[in-house]
Amino acid sequence: MCADQIERLPTGITGFDHIANGGLPKGRTTLVSGTAGSAKTVFAAQFLAAGIKRGEPGVFVTFEETPEALRRNMLGFGWDIARWEAEGKWAFVDVSPQPEEELVELGSYDLGALLARIEHAVRSIGAIRLSMDSLGAIFTRLNDSRVVRNELLRIVSTLRRLGVTAVLTAERTQEYGEIARYGVEEFVSDDVVILRNLLEDEKRRRTVEILKFRGTSHQKGSFPFTVIPGEGIHVIPLSAIELKQRSSSVRTTSGNAELDRMCGGGFFRDSIVLVSGATGTGKTLMATTFMAAGVRQNERSLLFAFEESRDQLFRNAIGWGIDFEQMERDGLLRVICNYPEVTSLEDQLIFMKAEIDRFRPQRVAVDSLSALERVATIKGFREFVIGLTSFIKHQEMAGLYTATTPTLLGGSSITEAHISTITDSIILLRYVELFGEMRRGLTVLKMRGSSHDKDIREFTIDSRGMHIGRPFRNISGILSGQFTHIAPSEIDRLSAMFRDDEGDEPARDTAPTN
Amino acid sequence: MSKIVLHLYIAGQTPRAERAISTLRRMIEQELAGHECELTIIDVLADPQQAENQKILATPTLIKSSPPPYRRVIGDLSSVTDLLNVLNLPPQS
């Protein structure tokens, strides 16, 4: 994909190789720097674990945690270090502080012993990879930082001579500022990766950034990642997602014939429809209808529900004449209910992707995105929606998201504002106050790549679902919530002035697409 | 009276290693005469596994494993007086 002269060693860390344009520069030492709790040790261990799965043995030089603690802690990620040690695939060089040891310095010294041990370990298992975690610990144990720096430089050049690709972790005191403490970057400055653990709006957000790969390319900027049990670090390469999804012109039904007509013949497959409206306007009904329509055509349909319980959803569906239970038994429907609060959005995205991969649906609905927005920062939420959208579109699926507006009348949701440009079509559901009565209105605001009905149509909901009726003729300001009634005579007069002679032509798409 | 057991870890015949060895020899001959004393010198370049087992970090490293207290000293052991101090030697009987 790129004409790099520098060979890469794929790390095997999900998503990381994508942002690293293939992996870490082979045969070199990469500095991985981060504050406390930024998952440096996990990165270092995963680099080796992923290597072992590719048949590349690795040496772990630990300055901080004991091998016992590492074997125990890393087991949760599914890395059986003890077994790999027995199989000669993993070797520790244990430089962790010994409790009984009180180091007394008397005269000058070097780290020749450490170098000899590392070289011995590399040779004895034929290591391809090496991790050193973490450098700060050794600086705090030895008084002469200058000696330590010189000796680490000697170790790094020895690793280069041995042809080992290495990860060296180091501490930072703050998320933005100098690369690492103790001037470590002075001797391993070619390749630097930064791990961050940021606190934004009281929410933790982990990101990884490749600061530099000397003489070779990588993706710029920081990318969110998460640490998940059974896997380890999982990078979500959002901005690296190519916007090259096929967009198909194949139409698929929304489950409502009138709505299909308003959309110019149905939703597009490989497209995402956003349904926005206040609570009770019929968003869940649209999602339910959309799912049921899929099942009726023998399409597998997957519903992620974040607002209502399973029981509630199934009861609602029955109320509209849709039997979710039977559909699930037939294996065509899967409903996953989840409280958004139980996990971070990054984890949620990975979970949803995994469910989509497992069920392989042709239709996916998310009810509602607004519920997910509560648990994230604006940036994190946007990244989540982009990640999910591009994933769905890559799979040749039709997607439907719902978003809740905060006010009952008019208004737009925050969700809408952040993701309206990402979705292909937008349908608004609104309450309309009409002569002392609350009615419901629907309009197709945007339909990318197609003409659509521009009217605001009244609809009703009964035991058979949604019924779309006539346009509201004598009322304006529905979308803003500032209603103005226009006398029927005025409408007649206006109609007369603009004779409806364009009726047969397809209306031009005037939807805002920015 | 227990035997004095010393292990010195060096990484090749470097000037530092030679200085450490000569200080140790001087200490044993001049200050510890009359004590039973055993000094083993291990070159980690020749026997890295031994360095791994003992978790040796720096060279030279001197370990006194007997009599107690256990002591680990790194450096080229510049002076006999300081070394005796650090090692708690000669043993007080």
Coordinates of C-alpha atoms in Angstrom, one line a residue:
Chain A
M1 CA 0.0 0.0 0.0
C2 CA 3.0 2.3 0.4
A3 CA 6.4 2.4 -1.2
D4 CA 8.2 2.2 2.1
Q5 CA 11.8 1.0 2.1
I6 CA 11.5 0.2 5.8
E7 CA 10.2 -3.3 6.4
R8 CA 7.4 -3.6 9.0
L9 CA 6.7 -6.2 11.6
P10 CA 3.0 -6.6 12.0
T11 CA 2.3 -6.3 15.8
G12 CA -0.9 -8.3 15.6
I13 CA -2.6 -5.7 17.9
T14 CA -6.0 -5.1 16.4
G15 CA -6.2 -1.8 14.6
F16 CA -2.7 -0.8 15.5
D17 CA -1.1 -2.2 12.3
H18 CA -3.6 -0.2 10.3
I19 CA -2.6 3.1 11.8
A20 CA 1.1 2.0 11.7
N21 CA 0.7 1.3 8.0
G22 CA 1.6 -2.3 8.5
G23 CA 3.4 -2.6 11.8
L24 CA 6.4 -1.4 13.7
P25 CA 9.6 -0.7 11.8
K26 CA 11.4 -4.1 11.7
G27 CA 14.6 -4.5 13.6
R28 CA 14.3 -1.2 15.4
T29 CA 13.3 -0.2 18.9
T30 CA 10.1 1.7 19.3
L31 CA 9.5 3.9 22.4
V32 CA 6.0 3.5 23.8
S33 CA 5.4 6.3 26.3
G34 CA 2.5 6.9 28.5
T35 CA 1.3 8.1 31.9
A36 CA 0.5 5.7 34.8
G37 CA -2.4 3.5 33.8
S38 CA -2.1 4.1 30.1
A39 CA -1.8 0.4 29.3
K40 CA 1.9 0.4 28.6
T41 CA 2.5 -3.0 30.1
V42 CA -0.5 -4.5 28.2
F43 CA 0.9 -3.1 25.0
A44 CA 4.4 -4.5 25.8
A45 CA 3.0 -8.0 26.7
Q46 CA 0.5 -8.0 23.8
F47 CA 3.3 -7.2 21.3
L48 CA 5.0 -10.5 22.4
A49 CA 1.8 -12.5 22.7
A50 CA 0.7 -11.5 19.2
G51 CA 4.2 -12.5 18.0
I52 CA 4.0 -15.9 19.6
K53 CA 0.7 -16.6 17.7
R54 CA 2.6 -15.8 14.5
G55 CA 5.5 -18.2 15.6
E56 CA 7.8 -15.4 16.7
P57 CA 9.3 -16.0 20.2
G58 CA 9.7 -13.0 22.5
V59 CA 11.7 -11.8 25.5
F60 CA 10.1 -9.7 28.2
V61 CA 12.5 -7.6 30.2
T62 CA 10.6 -6.5 33.3
F63 CA 11.9 -3.6 35.4
E64 CA 8.7 -3.1 37.4
E65 CA 6.3 -6.0 37.9
T66 CA 7.6 -9.5 38.8
P67 CA 7.2 -12.3 36.3
E68 CA 4.8 -14.0 38.7
A69 CA 2.6 -10.9 38.7
L70 CA 2.8 -10.6 34.9
R71 CA 1.9 -14.3 34.4
R72 CA -1.1 -13.8 36.6
N73 CA -2.3 -10.4 35.3
M74 CA -1.9 -11.3 31.7
L75 CA -3.9 -14.5 31.9
G76 CA -7.1 -12.5 31.8
F77 CA -6.2 -11.5 28.3
G78 CA -5.9 -15.1 27.4
W79 CA -2.1 -15.1 27.3
D80 CA -0.8 -18.2 29.0
I81 CA 2.8 -17.0 29.6
A82 CA 3.7 -19.9 31.8
R83 CA 2.9 -22.3 29.0
W84 CA 4.8 -20.3 26.5
E85 CA 7.8 -20.2 28.8
A86 CA 7.6 -24.0 29.1
E87 CA 7.4 -24.2 25.3
G88 CA 10.5 -22.0 24.9
K89 CA 8.5 -19.2 23.1
W90 CA 8.6 -16.6 25.9
A91 CA 11.5 -15.8 28.2
F92 CA 11.6 -13.3 31.1
V93 CA 14.6 -11.2 32.0
D94 CA 13.6 -10.4 35.6
V95 CA 15.0 -7.0 36.6
S96 CA 12.1 -6.3 39.0
P97 CA 13.0 -4.9 42.4
Q98 CA 13.8 -7.6 44.9
P99 CA 12.3 -7.0 48.3
E100 CA 15.3 -8.1 50.2
E101 CA 17.7 -6.3 48.0
E102 CA 19.2 -3.0 49.1
L103 CA 21.5 -1.9 46.4
V104 CA 24.5 -0.1 47.8
E105 CA 26.5 1.8 45.2
L106 CA 30.3 2.0 45.8
G107 CA 32.2 3.4 42.8
S108 CA 31.4 3.3 39.2
Y109 CA 29.4 0.6 37.4
D110 CA 27.8 -0.3 34.1
L111 CA 24.8 -2.5 33.2
G112 CA 27.0 -5.2 31.5
A113 CA 25.2 -7.9 33.4
L114 CA 21.8 -6.8 32.2
L115 CA 23.1 -6.6 28.6
A116 CA 24.5 -10.1 28.9
R117 CA 21.3 -11.5 30.3
I118 CA 19.2 -9.9 27.5
E119 CA 21.5 -11.2 24.8
H120 CA 21.5 -14.6 26.4
A121 CA 17.7 -14.7 26.6
V122 CA 17.3 -13.6 23.0
R123 CA 19.8 -16.2 21.7
S124 CA 18.5 -19.0 23.8
I125 CA 14.9 -18.9 22.4
G126 CA 15.7 -17.3 19.1
A127 CA 13.6 -14.2 19.9
I128 CA 12.3 -12.1 17.1
R129 CA 10.6 -9.6 19.5
L130 CA 11.5 -8.0 22.7
S131 CA 9.7 -5.8 25.2
M132 CA 11.2 -3.7 28.0
D133 CA 8.8 -2.5 30.6
S134 CA 9.2 0.1 32.0
L135 CA 12.3 2.3 32.0
G136 CA 11.4 4.7 34.7
A137 CA 11.7 1.9 37.3
I138 CA 15.4 1.4 36.6
F139 CA 16.1 5.1 36.8
T140 CA 14.6 5.3 40.3
R141 CA 16.7 2.4 41.5
L142 CA 20.1 3.6 40.3
N143 CA 21.5 6.9 41.2
D144 CA 23.5 7.6 38.2
S145 CA 21.0 8.5 35.4
R146 CA 23.8 9.3 33.0
V147 CA 25.2 5.7 33.3
V148 CA 21.7 4.3 32.9
R149 CA 21.1 6.3 29.7
N150 CA 24.4 5.3 28.2
E151 CA 23.8 1.7 29.1
L152 CA 20.3 1.6 27.7
L153 CA 21.7 3.1 24.5
R154 CA 24.2 0.2 24.4
I155 CA 21.3 -2.3 25.0
V156 CA 19.3 -0.7 22.1
S157 CA 22.2 -1.0 19.7
T158 CA 22.8 -4.6 20.8
L159 CA 19.2 -5.3 20.0
R160 CA 19.6 -3.8 16.6
R161 CA 22.7 -5.9 16.0
L162 CA 20.7 -9.0 17.0
G163 CA 17.9 -8.0 14.5
V164 CA 15.3 -7.9 17.3
T165 CA 12.2 -5.7 16.9
A166 CA 11.7 -4.1 20.3
V167 CA 9.2 -2.1 22.3
L168 CA 10.5 0.0 25.1
T169 CA 8.0 1.6 27.5
A170 CA 8.6 4.7 29.4
E171 CA 6.7 7.0 31.8
R172 CA 5.4 10.4 31.1
T173 CA 4.3 12.7 33.9
Q174 CA 1.6 14.4 31.9
E175 CA -0.6 13.6 28.8
Y176 CA 0.8 16.5 26.8
G177 CA 4.4 17.6 27.2
E178 CA 7.8 16.0 27.0
I179 CA 7.8 12.5 25.5
A180 CA 9.2 10.7 28.5
R181 CA 10.9 11.2 31.8
Y182 CA 14.7 11.0 32.3
G183 CA 15.4 12.1 28.8
V184 CA 14.8 8.6 27.5
E185 CA 13.8 9.8 24.1
E186 CA 17.4 11.0 23.5
F187 CA 18.5 7.5 22.7
V188 CA 15.4 5.9 21.2
S189 CA 14.0 8.7 19.2
D190 CA 13.4 7.1 15.9
D191 CA 10.1 5.6 16.6
V192 CA 7.7 6.9 19.2
V193 CA 4.2 5.8 20.1
I194 CA 2.2 7.7 22.8
L195 CA -0.5 6.1 24.9
R196 CA -2.9 8.4 26.6
N197 CA -5.5 7.9 29.3
L198 CA -7.5 11.2 29.2
L199 CA -10.2 12.4 31.5
E200 CA -12.7 14.3 29.5
D201 CA -16.0 15.3 31.1
E202 CA -15.4 12.8 33.8
K203 CA -15.1 10.1 31.2
R204 CA -12.0 8.1 30.6
R205 CA -10.8 8.0 27.1
R206 CA -7.8 6.1 25.9
T207 CA -6.0 7.1 22.7
V208 CA -2.9 6.0 20.9
E209 CA -0.8 8.2 18.7
I210 CA 2.2 7.4 16.6
L211 CA 4.3 10.4 17.1
K212 CA 6.9 9.4 14.6
F213 CA 8.4 6.6 12.6
R214 CA 11.7 7.9 11.3
G215 CA 11.9 7.7 7.5
T216 CA 8.6 6.0 7.0
S217 CA 4.9 6.6 7.0
H218 CA 2.1 6.2 9.5
Q219 CA -1.4 7.5 10.1
K220 CA -1.4 10.9 11.9
G221 CA -3.4 11.9 14.9
S222 CA -4.7 10.0 17.8
F223 CA -7.0 7.0 17.7
P224 CA -9.2 5.7 20.5
F225 CA -8.5 2.3 21.9
T226 CA -9.8 0.1 24.6
V227 CA -8.5 -2.7 26.7
I228 CA -10.8 -5.7 26.7
P229 CA -10.6 -9.0 28.6
G230 CA -9.6 -11.9 26.4
E231 CA -8.1 -9.7 23.8
G232 CA -6.0 -6.8 25.2
I233 CA -5.6 -3.5 23.3
H234 CA -8.0 -2.9 20.5
V235 CA -7.4 0.2 18.5
I236 CA -10.3 1.7 16.6
P237 CA -8.8 3.3 13.5
L238 CA -11.6 5.8 12.8
S239 CA -10.1 8.5 10.7
A240 CA -8.3 5.8 8.9
I241 CA -11.5 4.3 7.7
E242 CA -11.8 4.7 4.0
L243 CA -14.9 6.4 2.8
K244 CA -15.2 4.1 -0.2
Q245 CA -18.2 2.0 0.7
R246 CA -20.1 0.9 -2.3
S247 CA -23.3 2.7 -2.4
S248 CA -25.9 0.6 -4.1
S249 CA -29.1 1.7 -5.8
V250 CA -30.9 -1.4 -4.6
R251 CA -34.0 -0.3 -2.6
T252 CA -35.4 -2.1 0.3
T253 CA -38.6 -1.6 2.1
S254 CA -39.0 0.4 5.3
G255 CA -42.0 -1.8 6.2
N256 CA -44.4 1.0 5.5
A257 CA -45.6 1.3 1.9
E258 CA -46.5 5.0 2.1
L259 CA -43.1 5.8 3.7
D260 CA -41.4 3.9 0.9
R261 CA -43.2 6.0 -1.6
M262 CA -42.2 9.2 0.2
C263 CA -38.6 8.1 0.0
G264 CA -38.8 7.6 -3.7
G265 CA -39.2 3.8 -3.6
G266 CA -37.8 2.7 -0.2
F267 CA -34.6 2.9 1.7
F268 CA -31.3 2.2 -0.1
R269 CA -29.4 -0.9 0.9
D270 CA -25.9 0.0 2.2
S271 CA -27.4 3.2 3.6
I272 CA -28.1 4.6 7.1
V273 CA -31.4 6.2 7.9
L274 CA -31.7 8.5 10.9
V275 CA -35.1 8.8 12.5
S276 CA -35.4 11.7 14.8
G277 CA -38.2 12.7 17.0
A278 CA -39.4 13.4 20.5
T279 CA -40.3 10.7 22.9
G280 CA -43.5 8.9 21.9
T281 CA -43.5 10.0 18.3
G282 CA -43.1 6.5 17.0
K283 CA -39.4 6.0 16.6
T284 CA -39.3 2.6 18.2
L285 CA -42.3 1.7 16.0
M286 CA -40.3 2.6 12.9
A287 CA -37.4 0.5 14.1
T288 CA -39.7 -2.4 14.9
T289 CA -41.5 -2.1 11.5
F290 CA -38.1 -1.9 9.7
M291 CA -37.0 -5.1 11.5
A292 CA -40.2 -7.0 10.8
A293 CA -40.2 -6.0 7.1
G294 CA -36.8 -7.5 6.9
V295 CA -37.8 -10.7 8.5
R296 CA -40.8 -11.0 6.2
Q297 CA -38.5 -10.9 3.2
N298 CA -36.4 -13.6 4.8
E299 CA -33.6 -11.1 5.7
R300 CA -31.8 -11.5 9.0
S301 CA -32.4 -8.5 11.2
L302 CA -30.6 -7.3 14.2
L303 CA -31.9 -4.8 16.7
F304 CA -29.8 -3.1 19.3
A305 CA -32.1 -1.5 21.9
F306 CA -30.6 0.8 24.5
E307 CA -33.8 2.4 25.9
E308 CA -36.3 -0.3 26.5
S309 CA -36.2 -3.7 28.1
R310 CA -36.7 -6.8 26.0
D311 CA -40.1 -7.5 27.6
Q312 CA -41.2 -3.9 26.8
L313 CA -40.1 -4.1 23.2
F314 CA -41.7 -7.4 22.6
R315 CA -45.0 -6.2 24.2
N316 CA -44.9 -3.1 22.0
A317 CA -44.3 -5.2 18.9
I318 CA -47.3 -7.4 19.7
G319 CA -49.3 -4.3 20.1
W320 CA -48.6 -3.5 16.5
G321 CA -49.2 -7.0 15.4
I322 CA -45.6 -8.1 15.2
D323 CA -44.4 -11.2 16.9
F324 CA -40.8 -10.7 17.7
E325 CA -40.6 -13.9 19.7
Q326 CA -41.6 -16.1 16.8
M327 CA -39.2 -14.2 14.5
E328 CA -36.3 -14.9 17.0
R329 CA -37.3 -18.6 17.1
D330 CA -37.2 -18.7 13.4
G331 CA -33.6 -17.4 13.6
L332 CA -34.2 -14.3 11.5
L333 CA -34.3 -11.8 14.2
R334 CA -32.0 -11.0 17.1
V335 CA -32.8 -8.4 19.7
I336 CA -30.0 -7.3 22.0
C337 CA -31.0 -5.1 24.9
N338 CA -28.3 -3.3 26.8
Y339 CA -27.9 -0.5 29.2
P340 CA -25.5 2.0 27.7
E341 CA -24.1 2.8 31.1
V342 CA -22.6 -0.6 31.6
T343 CA -19.6 0.0 29.3
S344 CA -17.7 2.6 27.5
L345 CA -18.6 3.5 23.9
E346 CA -15.4 2.0 22.6
D347 CA -16.2 -1.3 24.2
Q348 CA -19.8 -1.0 23.1
L349 CA -18.7 -0.5 19.5
I350 CA -16.5 -3.6 19.6
F351 CA -19.3 -5.6 21.2
M352 CA -21.8 -4.5 18.5
K353 CA -19.3 -5.3 15.7
A354 CA -18.8 -8.7 17.2
E355 CA -22.6 -9.3 17.4
I356 CA -23.0 -8.1 13.7
D357 CA -20.2 -10.4 12.7
R358 CA -21.8 -13.3 14.5
F359 CA -25.3 -12.8 13.3
R360 CA -24.5 -11.5 9.8
P361 CA -27.7 -9.5 9.4
Q362 CA -29.0 -7.7 6.3
R363 CA -30.6 -5.1 8.5
V364 CA -29.4 -3.4 11.6
A365 CA -31.4 -1.0 13.8
V366 CA -30.1 1.0 16.8
D367 CA -32.8 2.4 19.2
S368 CA -31.6 4.9 20.2
L369 CA -28.3 6.6 19.6
S370 CA -29.2 9.3 22.1
A371 CA -29.1 6.8 24.9
L372 CA -25.5 6.1 23.9
E373 CA -24.6 9.7 23.7
R374 CA -25.2 10.1 27.5
V375 CA -22.2 8.0 28.3
A376 CA -19.6 9.6 26.1
T377 CA -17.9 12.9 25.2
I378 CA -19.0 14.6 22.0
K379 CA -15.9 13.5 20.2
G380 CA -16.1 10.0 21.5
F381 CA -19.7 9.8 20.4
R382 CA -19.0 11.1 16.9
E383 CA -16.2 8.6 16.6
F384 CA -18.5 5.8 17.7
V385 CA -21.2 6.7 15.1
I386 CA -18.6 7.0 12.4
G387 CA -17.1 3.7 13.4
L388 CA -20.5 1.9 13.5
T389 CA -21.8 3.5 10.3
S390 CA -18.8 2.6 8.2
F391 CA -18.8 -0.9 9.6
I392 CA -22.5 -1.4 8.7
K393 CA -22.0 0.1 5.3
H394 CA -19.1 -2.1 4.5
Q395 CA -21.2 -5.2 5.2
E396 CA -23.9 -4.3 2.6
M397 CA -26.5 -3.9 5.2
A398 CA -29.3 -1.4 5.6
G399 CA -29.2 0.5 8.9
L400 CA -31.7 2.6 10.9
Y401 CA -30.8 4.7 13.8
T402 CA -33.2 6.6 16.0
A403 CA -32.4 9.8 17.9
T404 CA -34.5 11.5 20.5
T405 CA -35.1 15.2 20.5
P406 CA -34.9 16.8 23.9
T407 CA -38.1 19.0 23.5
L408 CA -41.5 17.7 22.6
L409 CA -42.3 20.3 20.0
G410 CA -39.8 21.2 17.3
G411 CA -36.2 21.3 18.1
S412 CA -33.4 19.1 17.0
S413 CA -31.4 16.6 19.0
I414 CA -27.7 16.9 19.8
T415 CA -27.4 13.5 18.3
E416 CA -28.8 14.8 15.1
A417 CA -26.4 17.8 15.0
H418 CA -23.4 15.5 15.3
I419 CA -24.3 12.8 13.0
S420 CA -26.7 14.1 10.4
T421 CA -23.9 14.5 7.9
I422 CA -22.9 10.9 8.4
T423 CA -26.3 9.4 7.7
D424 CA -27.7 9.1 4.2
S425 CA -31.3 9.8 5.0
I426 CA -33.1 11.7 7.7
I427 CA -36.7 11.2 8.7
L428 CA -38.2 13.6 11.2
L429 CA -41.1 12.7 13.5
R430 CA -42.8 15.7 15.2
Y431 CA -45.7 16.5 17.4
V432 CA -48.1 19.0 15.8
E433 CA -50.5 21.0 17.9
L434 CA -53.7 21.4 15.9
F435 CA -56.7 23.2 17.3
G436 CA -56.1 21.9 20.8
E437 CA -55.1 18.5 19.8
M438 CA -51.7 16.8 19.6
R439 CA -51.2 15.1 16.2
R440 CA -48.1 13.6 14.7
G441 CA -46.2 14.7 11.6
L442 CA -43.6 13.0 9.5
T443 CA -41.2 14.3 6.9
V444 CA -38.4 13.0 4.9
L445 CA -35.8 15.7 5.3
K446 CA -33.0 14.2 3.3
M447 CA -32.6 11.2 1.0
R448 CA -29.1 11.0 -0.4
G449 CA -29.1 10.1 -4.1
S450 CA -32.8 10.2 -4.6
S451 CA -35.8 12.4 -4.9
H452 CA -38.3 12.3 -2.1
D453 CA -41.6 13.7 -0.9
K454 CA -41.1 17.1 0.7
D455 CA -44.4 17.3 2.5
I456 CA -44.9 17.2 6.2
R457 CA -47.5 14.4 6.4
E458 CA -49.8 13.6 9.3
F459 CA -49.6 10.1 10.6
T460 CA -51.5 8.0 13.1
I461 CA -50.5 5.0 15.1
D462 CA -52.9 2.1 15.9
S463 CA -52.8 -1.6 16.5
R464 CA -51.6 -2.2 13.0
G465 CA -48.8 0.3 13.1
M466 CA -48.2 3.6 11.4
H467 CA -50.5 5.1 8.9
I468 CA -49.3 8.1 6.9
G469 CA -52.0 10.4 5.8
R470 CA -52.3 13.7 4.1
P471 CA -49.9 16.7 4.3
F472 CA -50.7 19.4 6.9
R473 CA -52.0 22.1 4.7
N474 CA -53.1 24.9 7.0
I475 CA -50.3 25.0 9.4
S476 CA -46.7 26.1 9.2
G477 CA -43.7 26.1 11.5
I478 CA -44.0 22.5 12.5
L479 CA -40.3 21.7 12.4
S480 CA -39.5 24.7 14.6
G481 CA -42.3 24.1 17.0
Q482 CA -43.7 27.6 16.4
F483 CA -47.0 26.8 14.8
T484 CA -48.9 29.3 12.7
H485 CA -52.3 28.4 11.4
I486 CA -53.2 29.7 8.0
A487 CA -56.8 30.1 7.1
P488 CA -58.1 27.7 4.4
S489 CA -59.0 30.5 2.1
E490 CA -55.4 31.7 2.1
I491 CA -54.3 28.2 1.1
D492 CA -56.8 28.1 -1.7
R493 CA -55.6 31.4 -3.0
L494 CA -52.0 30.4 -2.9
S495 CA -52.7 27.1 -4.6
A496 CA -54.4 29.0 -7.3
M497 CA -51.4 31.2 -7.8
F498 CA -49.0 28.3 -8.1
R499 CA -50.9 25.8 -10.1
D500 CA -49.6 22.4 -9.1
D501 CA -48.5 21.5 -12.7
E502 CA -45.2 20.1 -11.6
G503 CA -47.0 17.2 -10.0
D504 CA -45.8 14.5 -12.5
E505 CA -42.2 15.5 -12.6
P506 CA -40.0 13.9 -9.9
A507 CA -39.3 16.6 -7.3
R508 CA -35.7 17.8 -7.2
D509 CA -33.7 17.0 -4.1
T510 CA -33.3 20.1 -2.2
A511 CA -32.3 18.5 1.0
P512 CA -29.4 20.1 2.8
T513 CA -26.4 17.9 2.3
N514 CA -23.3 19.3 3.8
Chain B
M1 CA 32.8 -18.3 63.5
S2 CA 31.0 -18.5 60.2
K3 CA 32.8 -18.4 56.8
I4 CA 32.7 -15.2 54.8
V5 CA 31.1 -16.0 51.4
L6 CA 31.6 -13.4 48.6
H7 CA 30.5 -13.6 45.0
L8 CA 31.7 -11.0 42.5
Y9 CA 29.9 -10.7 39.2
I10 CA 31.9 -9.0 36.4
A11 CA 31.2 -8.5 32.7
G12 CA 34.6 -9.3 31.1
Q13 CA 38.0 -8.2 32.2
T14 CA 37.2 -4.5 32.2
P15 CA 39.2 -1.9 34.1
R16 CA 36.3 -1.6 36.5
A17 CA 36.3 -5.4 37.1
E18 CA 40.1 -5.3 37.7
R19 CA 39.7 -2.4 40.2
A20 CA 37.0 -4.3 42.1
I21 CA 39.0 -7.5 42.2
S22 CA 42.1 -5.8 43.5
T23 CA 40.2 -3.9 46.2
L24 CA 38.6 -7.2 47.3
R25 CA 41.9 -9.0 47.3
R26 CA 43.5 -6.3 49.4
M27 CA 40.6 -6.3 51.8
I28 CA 40.8 -10.1 52.3
E29 CA 44.6 -10.1 52.7
Q30 CA 44.9 -7.1 54.9
E31 CA 41.7 -6.8 56.9
L32 CA 40.2 -10.2 57.0
A33 CA 43.4 -12.3 57.7
G34 CA 42.5 -15.0 60.2
H35 CA 38.9 -15.2 58.9
E36 CA 37.9 -18.1 56.6
C37 CA 36.9 -16.3 53.4
E38 CA 35.6 -17.6 50.1
L39 CA 35.6 -15.4 47.0
T40 CA 34.1 -16.6 43.7
I41 CA 34.3 -14.5 40.6
I42 CA 31.7 -15.0 37.9
D43 CA 32.0 -13.5 34.4
V44 CA 28.5 -12.9 33.2
L45 CA 29.6 -13.0 29.6
A46 CA 30.7 -16.5 30.1
D47 CA 27.9 -17.6 32.3
P48 CA 24.8 -15.3 31.7
Q49 CA 22.4 -17.9 33.2
Q50 CA 24.1 -17.5 36.6
A51 CA 23.5 -13.7 36.3
E52 CA 19.9 -14.4 35.4
N53 CA 19.5 -16.7 38.4
Q54 CA 20.9 -14.1 40.8
K55 CA 19.1 -11.3 38.9
I56 CA 22.3 -9.3 38.5
L57 CA 21.6 -5.9 37.0
A58 CA 24.9 -3.9 37.2
T59 CA 28.5 -5.0 37.0
P60 CA 30.6 -5.2 39.0
T61 CA 28.1 -6.6 41.7
L62 CA 29.4 -8.0 44.9
I63 CA 27.1 -10.3 47.0
K64 CA 27.9 -11.2 50.6
S65 CA 25.7 -14.1 51.4
S66 CA 27.3 -15.0 54.7
P67 CA 27.6 -14.1 57.5
P68 CA 24.3 -12.2 57.7
P69 CA 23.3 -9.5 56.9
Y70 CA 23.0 -10.2 53.2
R71 CA 24.6 -7.5 51.2
R72 CA 24.6 -6.5 47.5
V73 CA 27.0 -3.8 46.4
I74 CA 27.4 -2.4 42.9
G75 CA 30.4 -0.5 41.6
D76 CA 34.1 -0.9 41.3
L77 CA 34.6 -0.8 45.1
S78 CA 36.9 2.2 45.2
S79 CA 38.1 1.9 48.8
V80 CA 38.7 -0.9 51.3
T81 CA 37.5 1.2 54.3
D82 CA 34.1 2.0 52.7
L83 CA 33.7 -1.6 51.5
L84 CA 34.3 -3.0 55.1
N85 CA 31.7 -0.6 56.3
V86 CA 29.1 -1.5 53.8
L87 CA 29.7 -5.2 54.2
N88 CA 29.6 -5.1 58.0
L89 CA 33.1 -6.7 58.1
P90 CA 35.0 -8.0 59.8
P91 CA 32.3 -10.0 61.6
Q92 CA 31.9 -9.0 65.3
S93 CA 32.4 -12.2 67.3

